[in-house]
Short mmCIF file of C-alpha atoms and ligand atoms in Angstrom, two decimals:
data_model
loop_
_atom_site.label_atom_id
_atom_site.label_comp_id
_atom_site.label_asym_id
_atom_site.label_seq_id
_atom_site.Cartn_x
_atom_site.Cartn_y
_atom_site.Cartn_z
CA UNK U 645 0.00 0.00 0.00
CA UNK U 646 1.19 3.50 -0.88
CA UNK U 647 1.88 5.35 2.40
CA UNK U 648 0.78 8.96 2.86
CA UNK U 649 3.68 11.35 2.60
CA UNK U 650 3.61 12.59 6.18
CA UNK U 651 6.57 13.88 8.15
CA UNK U 652 6.14 11.03 10.68
CA UNK U 653 8.78 12.31 13.09
CA UNK U 654 7.15 15.73 13.43
CA UNK U 655 3.38 15.27 13.34
CA UNK U 656 2.99 15.57 17.13
CA UNK U 657 -0.18 14.63 19.00
CA UNK U 658 -2.93 16.49 17.16
CA UNK U 659 -6.04 15.45 15.28
CA UNK U 660 -5.34 14.74 11.62
CA UNK U 661 -8.47 13.38 9.94
CA UNK U 662 -8.03 10.09 8.07
CA UNK U 663 -10.14 8.63 5.26
CA UNK U 664 -12.46 6.24 7.14
CA UNK U 665 -14.13 5.96 10.52
CA UNK U 666 -16.56 3.35 11.84
CA UNK U 667 -20.09 4.28 12.93
CA UNK U 668 -22.74 2.14 14.62
CA UNK U 669 -26.03 3.37 16.06
CA UNK U 670 -28.04 1.96 18.94
CA UNK U 671 -31.79 2.31 18.50
CA UNK U 672 -34.87 0.39 19.70
CA UNK U 673 -32.74 -1.66 22.06
CA UNK U 674 -30.05 -2.90 19.64
CA UNK U 675 -26.80 -1.86 17.95
CA UNK U 676 -26.98 -1.91 14.14
CA UNK U 677 -24.27 -3.76 12.28
CA UNK U 678 -22.19 -0.61 11.73
CA UNK U 679 -20.19 0.52 8.71
CA UNK U 680 -17.22 2.61 7.64
CA UNK U 681 -17.92 6.21 6.68
CA UNK U 682 -15.96 8.99 5.00
CA UNK U 683 -17.93 11.66 6.92
CA UNK U 684 -15.90 13.12 9.79
CA UNK U 685 -18.68 15.41 11.06
CA UNK U 686 -21.66 14.41 13.21
CA UNK U 687 -25.09 16.03 13.09
CA UNK U 688 -26.81 15.74 16.48
CA UNK U 689 -29.90 17.02 18.27
CA UNK U 690 -29.14 20.19 20.20
CA UNK U 691 -30.49 18.28 23.20
CA UNK U 692 -28.44 15.06 22.78
CA UNK U 693 -27.61 13.29 26.06
CA UNK U 694 -23.90 13.74 25.50
CA UNK U 695 -24.26 17.51 25.10
CA UNK U 696 -26.49 18.03 28.14
CA UNK U 697 -25.36 15.50 30.73
CA UNK U 698 -21.97 14.31 29.42
CA UNK U 699 -23.10 10.75 28.77
CA UNK U 700 -19.98 9.55 26.98
CA UNK U 701 -17.00 7.24 27.43
CA UNK U 702 -13.95 6.61 25.30
CA UNK U 703 -10.95 4.38 24.70
CA UNK U 704 -7.49 4.91 23.26
CA UNK U 705 -5.16 2.42 21.59
CA UNK U 706 -2.59 2.37 18.81
CA UNK U 707 -1.92 0.50 15.59
CA UNK U 708 1.65 0.32 14.37
CA UNK U 709 4.03 -1.58 12.12
CA UNK U 710 6.23 -4.26 13.67
CA UNK U 711 9.83 -4.96 12.71
CA UNK U 712 8.72 -7.74 10.33
CA UNK U 713 6.17 -5.47 8.63
CA UNK U 714 2.92 -6.64 10.25
CA UNK U 715 0.26 -4.11 11.25
CA UNK U 716 -0.88 -4.81 14.80
CA UNK U 717 -2.75 -3.50 17.82
CA UNK U 718 -1.87 -4.22 21.45
CA UNK U 719 -4.38 -6.11 23.63
CA UNK U 720 -7.50 -4.57 22.01
CA UNK U 721 -9.68 -7.09 23.87
CA UNK U 722 -8.94 -5.17 27.07
CA UNK U 723 -10.19 -1.93 25.49
CA UNK U 724 -13.37 -3.75 24.43
CA UNK U 725 -13.90 -4.96 27.98
CA UNK U 726 -13.12 -1.57 29.51
CA UNK U 727 -15.47 0.47 27.33
CA UNK U 728 -18.25 -1.84 28.44
CA UNK U 729 -17.38 -1.30 32.09
CA UNK U 730 -17.56 2.43 31.39
CA UNK U 731 -20.84 1.99 29.50
CA UNK U 732 -22.44 0.13 32.41
CA UNK U 733 -21.43 2.78 34.93
CA UNK U 734 -22.88 5.53 32.70
CA UNK U 735 -26.09 3.60 31.83
CA UNK U 736 -25.09 3.16 28.19
CA UNK U 737 -25.70 -0.10 26.31
CA UNK U 738 -22.69 -2.41 26.12
CA UNK U 739 -21.32 -3.16 22.66
CA UNK U 740 -20.61 -6.81 21.76
CA UNK U 741 -16.86 -7.37 22.14
CA UNK U 742 -16.62 -8.87 18.65
CA UNK U 743 -18.17 -5.76 17.14
CA UNK U 744 -15.69 -3.51 18.96
CA UNK U 745 -12.71 -5.57 17.77
CA UNK U 746 -14.01 -5.77 14.22
CA UNK U 747 -14.63 -2.00 14.15
CA UNK U 748 -11.05 -1.28 15.23
CA UNK U 749 -9.67 -3.69 12.60
CA UNK U 750 -11.77 -2.15 9.83
CA UNK U 751 -10.66 1.38 10.71
CA UNK U 752 -7.01 0.34 10.70
CA UNK U 753 -7.11 -1.66 7.48
CA UNK U 754 -9.12 0.97 5.58
CA UNK U 755 -6.63 3.65 6.72
CA UNK U 756 -3.55 1.51 6.04
CA UNK U 757 -1.90 4.43 4.22
CA UNK U 758 -1.75 6.26 7.55
CA UNK U 759 -0.14 3.48 9.59
CA UNK U 760 3.40 4.80 10.13
CA UNK U 761 6.35 2.63 9.05
CA UNK U 762 8.42 0.64 11.57
CA UNK U 763 11.20 2.70 13.08
CA UNK U 764 9.48 6.06 12.57
CA UNK U 765 8.38 6.16 16.22
CA UNK U 766 4.97 7.32 15.01
CA UNK U 767 1.75 5.29 15.40
CA UNK U 768 -1.85 5.37 14.26
CA UNK U 769 -3.84 6.40 17.34
CA UNK U 770 -7.34 4.92 17.54
CA UNK U 771 -10.16 6.55 19.43
CA UNK U 772 -13.27 4.40 20.03
CA UNK U 773 -16.07 6.22 21.87
CA UNK U 774 -19.74 6.00 22.66
CA UNK U 775 -22.26 8.72 23.47
CA UNK U 776 -25.94 9.41 24.10
CA UNK U 777 -27.29 10.78 20.83
CA UNK U 778 -31.04 11.17 21.40
CA UNK U 779 -32.59 14.23 23.10
CA UNK U 780 -32.60 14.22 26.92
CA UNK U 781 -33.88 17.10 29.02
CA UNK U 782 -35.19 15.42 32.19
CA UNK U 783 -32.23 13.78 33.88
CA UNK U 784 -32.09 10.22 32.58
CA UNK U 785 -30.07 8.09 30.18
CA UNK U 786 -30.58 8.67 26.44
CA UNK U 787 -32.55 6.14 24.43
CA UNK U 788 -30.23 6.17 21.42
CA UNK U 789 -26.44 5.97 21.23
CA UNK U 790 -23.67 6.17 18.71
CA UNK U 791 -20.39 4.26 18.77
CA UNK U 792 -17.54 5.50 16.60
CA UNK U 793 -13.90 4.69 16.03
CA UNK U 794 -11.65 7.14 14.25
CA UNK U 795 -7.93 7.02 13.56
CA UNK U 796 -5.36 9.81 13.61
CA UNK U 797 -1.61 9.46 13.06
CA UNK U 798 0.53 10.66 15.96
CA UNK U 799 4.25 11.33 16.13
CA UNK U 800 6.85 9.81 18.47
CA UNK U 801 6.12 10.67 22.11
CA UNK U 802 9.72 11.31 23.09
CA UNK U 803 10.60 13.62 20.24
CA UNK U 804 14.04 15.05 20.83
CA UNK U 805 14.79 12.62 23.67
CA UNK U 806 13.34 11.63 27.03
CA UNK U 807 12.76 14.53 29.39
CA UNK U 808 11.71 13.56 32.94
CA UNK U 809 8.57 15.33 34.10
CA UNK U 810 7.96 17.65 37.02
CA UNK U 811 4.66 17.06 38.83
CA UNK U 812 2.83 18.96 41.52
CA UNK U 813 0.52 17.48 44.10
CA UNK U 814 -2.84 18.93 43.27
CA UNK U 815 -5.46 20.23 45.74
CA UNK U 816 -8.33 19.47 43.40
CA UNK U 817 -9.69 15.94 43.05
CA UNK U 818 -9.89 13.87 39.90
CA UNK U 819 -12.29 11.26 41.24
CA UNK U 820 -14.65 10.90 44.19
CA UNK U 821 -15.00 7.75 46.30
CA UNK U 822 -17.72 5.68 44.62
CA UNK U 823 -17.68 8.07 41.66
CA UNK U 824 -16.46 7.44 38.11
CA UNK U 825 -12.67 7.51 38.51
CA UNK U 826 -12.38 3.82 37.58
CA UNK U 827 -14.09 4.26 34.20
CA UNK U 828 -12.92 6.12 31.12
CA UNK U 829 -15.58 8.82 31.12
CA UNK U 830 -15.13 12.14 29.35
CA UNK U 831 -16.49 13.82 32.47
CA UNK U 832 -13.35 12.86 34.46
CA UNK U 833 -11.31 14.79 31.94
CA UNK U 834 -13.62 17.81 31.96
CA UNK U 835 -13.07 17.96 35.74
CA UNK U 836 -9.29 17.91 35.31
CA UNK U 837 -8.94 20.65 32.69
CA UNK U 838 -8.83 23.56 35.11
CA UNK U 839 -6.16 21.88 37.25
CA UNK U 840 -3.97 20.97 34.28
CA UNK U 841 -4.15 24.46 32.77
CA UNK U 842 -3.18 25.87 36.15
CA UNK U 843 -0.34 23.34 36.53
CA UNK U 844 1.06 24.29 33.12
CA UNK U 845 0.78 28.00 33.93
CA UNK U 846 2.85 27.37 37.05
CA UNK U 847 5.47 25.42 35.11
CA UNK U 848 4.49 21.84 36.01
CA UNK U 849 3.97 19.07 33.46
CA UNK U 850 1.25 17.12 35.27
CA UNK U 851 -0.84 16.93 38.43
CA UNK U 852 -0.47 14.13 40.94
CA UNK U 853 -3.94 13.51 42.34
CA UNK U 854 -4.42 12.12 45.83
CA UNK U 855 -7.39 10.14 47.13
CA UNK U 856 -10.24 12.57 47.67
CA UNK U 857 -11.35 11.15 51.02
CA UNK U 858 -8.13 11.42 53.05
CA UNK U 859 -5.70 13.30 50.78
CA UNK U 860 -2.98 10.97 51.98
CA UNK U 861 -2.68 8.30 49.26
CA UNK U 862 -1.30 8.66 45.75
CA UNK U 863 -3.79 7.96 42.97
CA UNK U 864 -2.81 8.93 39.42
CA UNK U 865 -2.44 11.90 37.06
CA UNK U 866 -5.21 13.19 34.80
CA UNK U 867 -4.58 10.50 32.21
CA UNK U 868 -1.84 8.11 33.33
CA UNK U 869 -1.19 5.65 36.18
CA UNK U 870 1.90 5.65 38.38
CA UNK U 871 4.58 3.06 38.85
CA UNK U 872 7.29 3.53 41.44
CA UNK U 873 10.56 1.63 41.79
CA UNK U 874 11.87 1.14 45.31
CA UNK U 875 15.57 1.31 46.14
CA UNK U 876 15.64 -2.50 46.24
CA UNK U 877 14.01 -2.65 42.77
CA UNK U 878 10.48 -3.60 43.64
CA UNK U 879 7.86 -2.26 41.23
CA UNK U 880 5.00 -0.62 43.13
CA UNK U 881 1.73 0.72 41.76
CA UNK U 882 -1.03 2.41 43.79
CA UNK U 883 -4.13 0.37 44.56
CA UNK U 884 -7.41 2.23 44.78
CA UNK U 885 -10.87 1.74 43.37
CA UNK U 886 -10.91 5.28 42.00
CA UNK U 887 -7.95 4.77 39.62
CA UNK U 888 -8.57 4.03 35.93
CA UNK U 889 -7.11 0.56 35.26
CA UNK U 890 -4.42 1.35 32.65
CA UNK U 891 -3.75 -1.46 30.19
CA UNK U 892 -0.16 -0.26 29.86
CA UNK U 893 0.36 -0.35 33.63
CA UNK U 894 -1.17 -3.82 33.94
CA UNK U 895 1.10 -5.01 31.10
CA UNK U 896 4.19 -3.41 32.67
CA UNK U 897 3.51 -5.14 35.99
CA UNK U 898 3.40 -8.47 34.15
CA UNK U 899 6.57 -7.65 32.23
CA UNK U 900 8.31 -6.69 35.51
CA UNK U 901 7.40 -10.01 37.10
CA UNK U 902 7.66 -12.45 34.21
CA UNK U 903 10.36 -10.98 31.97
CA UNK U 904 12.54 -9.10 34.44
CA UNK U 905 12.03 -11.27 37.52
CA UNK U 906 11.17 -8.27 39.73
CA UNK U 907 8.84 -8.26 42.72
CA UNK U 908 5.64 -6.32 42.03
CA UNK U 909 3.23 -4.80 44.53
CA UNK U 910 -0.17 -3.24 43.98
CA UNK U 911 -0.91 -1.50 47.26
CA UNK U 912 -1.74 1.83 48.83
CA UNK U 913 1.07 4.35 48.37
CA UNK U 914 1.10 7.05 51.06
CA UNK U 915 2.33 10.51 50.06
CA UNK U 916 4.81 10.23 52.93
CA UNK U 917 6.57 7.39 51.06
CA UNK U 918 7.30 9.44 47.92
CA UNK U 919 10.74 10.49 49.15
CA UNK U 920 11.75 6.85 49.54
CA UNK U 921 11.44 5.75 45.90
CA UNK U 922 14.31 5.47 43.43
CA UNK U 923 12.26 5.98 40.25
CA UNK U 924 8.80 7.04 39.22
CA UNK U 925 6.99 6.84 35.90
CA UNK U 926 3.64 7.61 34.31
CA UNK U 927 2.06 4.82 32.28
CA UNK U 928 -0.40 5.06 29.45
CA UNK U 929 -0.87 4.16 25.81
CA UNK U 930 0.62 7.42 24.48
CA UNK U 931 4.09 7.25 26.08
CA UNK U 932 4.18 3.68 27.48
CA UNK U 933 6.23 5.18 30.39
CA UNK U 934 7.26 8.80 30.95
CA UNK U 935 9.81 9.15 33.70
CA UNK U 936 9.15 11.59 36.54
CA UNK U 937 12.14 13.48 37.91
CA UNK U 938 10.55 15.79 40.46
CA UNK U 939 7.36 15.97 42.53
CA UNK U 940 6.46 19.23 44.27
CA UNK U 941 4.27 18.94 47.37
CA UNK U 942 3.10 22.48 48.16
CA UNK U 943 6.54 23.98 47.73
CA UNK U 944 8.46 21.00 49.11
CA UNK U 945 10.51 19.38 46.35
CA UNK U 946 10.92 15.63 46.17
CA UNK U 947 13.74 14.76 43.78
CA UNK U 948 13.77 11.23 42.42
CA UNK U 949 17.31 9.77 42.53
CA UNK U 950 16.92 8.82 38.82
CA UNK U 951 17.33 12.54 38.08
CA UNK U 952 16.23 14.95 35.37
CA UNK U 953 18.35 13.62 32.50
CA UNK U 954 16.65 10.41 31.39
CA UNK U 955 14.90 7.23 32.46
CA UNK U 956 16.01 5.41 35.60
CA UNK U 957 17.54 1.97 35.18
CA UNK U 958 14.48 -0.16 35.96
CA UNK U 959 12.09 2.22 34.18
CA UNK U 960 14.24 1.88 31.06
CA UNK U 961 14.29 -1.92 31.31
CA UNK U 962 10.52 -1.94 31.60
CA UNK U 963 10.14 0.50 28.72
CA UNK U 964 12.53 -1.37 26.44
CA UNK U 965 10.96 -4.74 27.19
CA UNK U 966 7.35 -3.67 26.66
CA UNK U 967 8.10 -1.66 23.51
CA UNK U 968 10.20 -4.61 22.27
CA UNK U 969 7.20 -6.89 22.77
CA UNK U 970 4.92 -4.40 21.02
CA UNK U 971 7.26 -4.01 18.04
CA UNK U 972 7.75 -7.77 17.60
CA UNK U 973 11.39 -7.77 18.68
CA UNK U 974 10.73 -9.73 21.89
CA UNK U 975 8.32 -12.66 22.06
CA UNK U 976 4.94 -11.53 23.39
CA UNK U 977 2.74 -13.31 25.91
CA UNK U 978 -0.11 -15.13 24.19
CA UNK U 979 -2.86 -12.81 22.99
CA UNK U 980 -1.03 -9.52 23.48
CA UNK U 981 -0.35 -8.76 19.80
CA UNK U 982 -3.31 -8.67 17.45
CA UNK U 983 -2.42 -8.72 13.76
CA UNK U 984 -4.61 -6.89 11.25
CA UNK U 985 -4.70 -8.16 7.69
CA UNK U 986 -4.66 -5.41 5.06
C1 LIG X 205 -6.68 6.07 29.62
C2 LIG X 205 -6.19 6.40 30.96
C3 LIG X 205 -5.01 5.87 31.50
C4 LIG X 205 -4.07 5.01 30.70
O1 LIG X 205 -4.63 3.80 30.30
P1 LIG X 205 -3.99 2.94 29.12
O2 LIG X 205 -4.96 1.83 28.94
O3 LIG X 205 -2.67 2.45 29.58
O4 LIG X 205 -3.86 3.83 27.94
C5 LIG X 205 -4.67 6.19 32.81
N1 LIG X 205 -5.45 7.02 33.55
C6 LIG X 205 -6.58 7.57 33.06
C7 LIG X 205 -7.37 8.48 33.92
C8 LIG X 205 -7.00 7.28 31.76
O5 LIG X 205 -8.12 7.84 31.29
#
């Protein structure tokens, strides 16, 4: 297939429309069979459930070219499962897992010209999402829904090298106890926009959110989970039922245990322990892991021993192993790599 002539190394993380997207509508109690469309715009009722009461959830995953030239996605079955957990929490109708997976495959294969070549560092980012499309004015779930998947090429995350992040501990909350922090709802992001704009204005890269109830335990950032490495090389990730279960983080914990032979712990992480760790990273689909160099707790600086120059030793091993698995250079656990035929 003739590739689009894009400057893969410099496209950044912005929306670039591609040729095809998948659309399925839910009406009279059932999802239709769905189809690809060339129409990037949506016409909706001014009173659609998504516009009035934010009834929407999304996913994010990537398609990319492996070393041996296959086009693949990474564990898309977990995205299918997670969007349905989000749908249930927001009173939206679940989508059959097979339909989700087929939709993602169709969007990738029809936009094959936009899947970046191996070695470019760029990927084709996929955005599945679901929203209430019928009019709702009294507070209740919509009766009709739309599910879409679009694709947009994105550049390498660490353009110009790895730069460890500086975080601040944030006074605002991302998620309430028994709220929606554990599902991928657009509303969680709407809540975080003010805090992230403020963080950037003050010179921080990200917010570290604490548990809303006690303000003593580490949760996550606006869109990525934490992993910490202890001085004796244990891999620790915060446990809380208001954290969004990152597929990248779950995969990294498995890689740490099974490929690197490290001890892993999912447990509460008190803020008071932050000064004890050797390394810290943010995990999510976009970066895999971004190293954190500094955490500022209301003026008090916590400097990670891994420093501000690059990834710490264990973070780098984790990063190299998982990206090696994704790119087909290291053998993957069964079911992690899903190949898409052109
Ligand atoms: C999507 C998301 C993540 C990262 O999840 P991945 O599945 O690894 O991409 C982490 N935290 C939040 C709040 C998210 O929305």
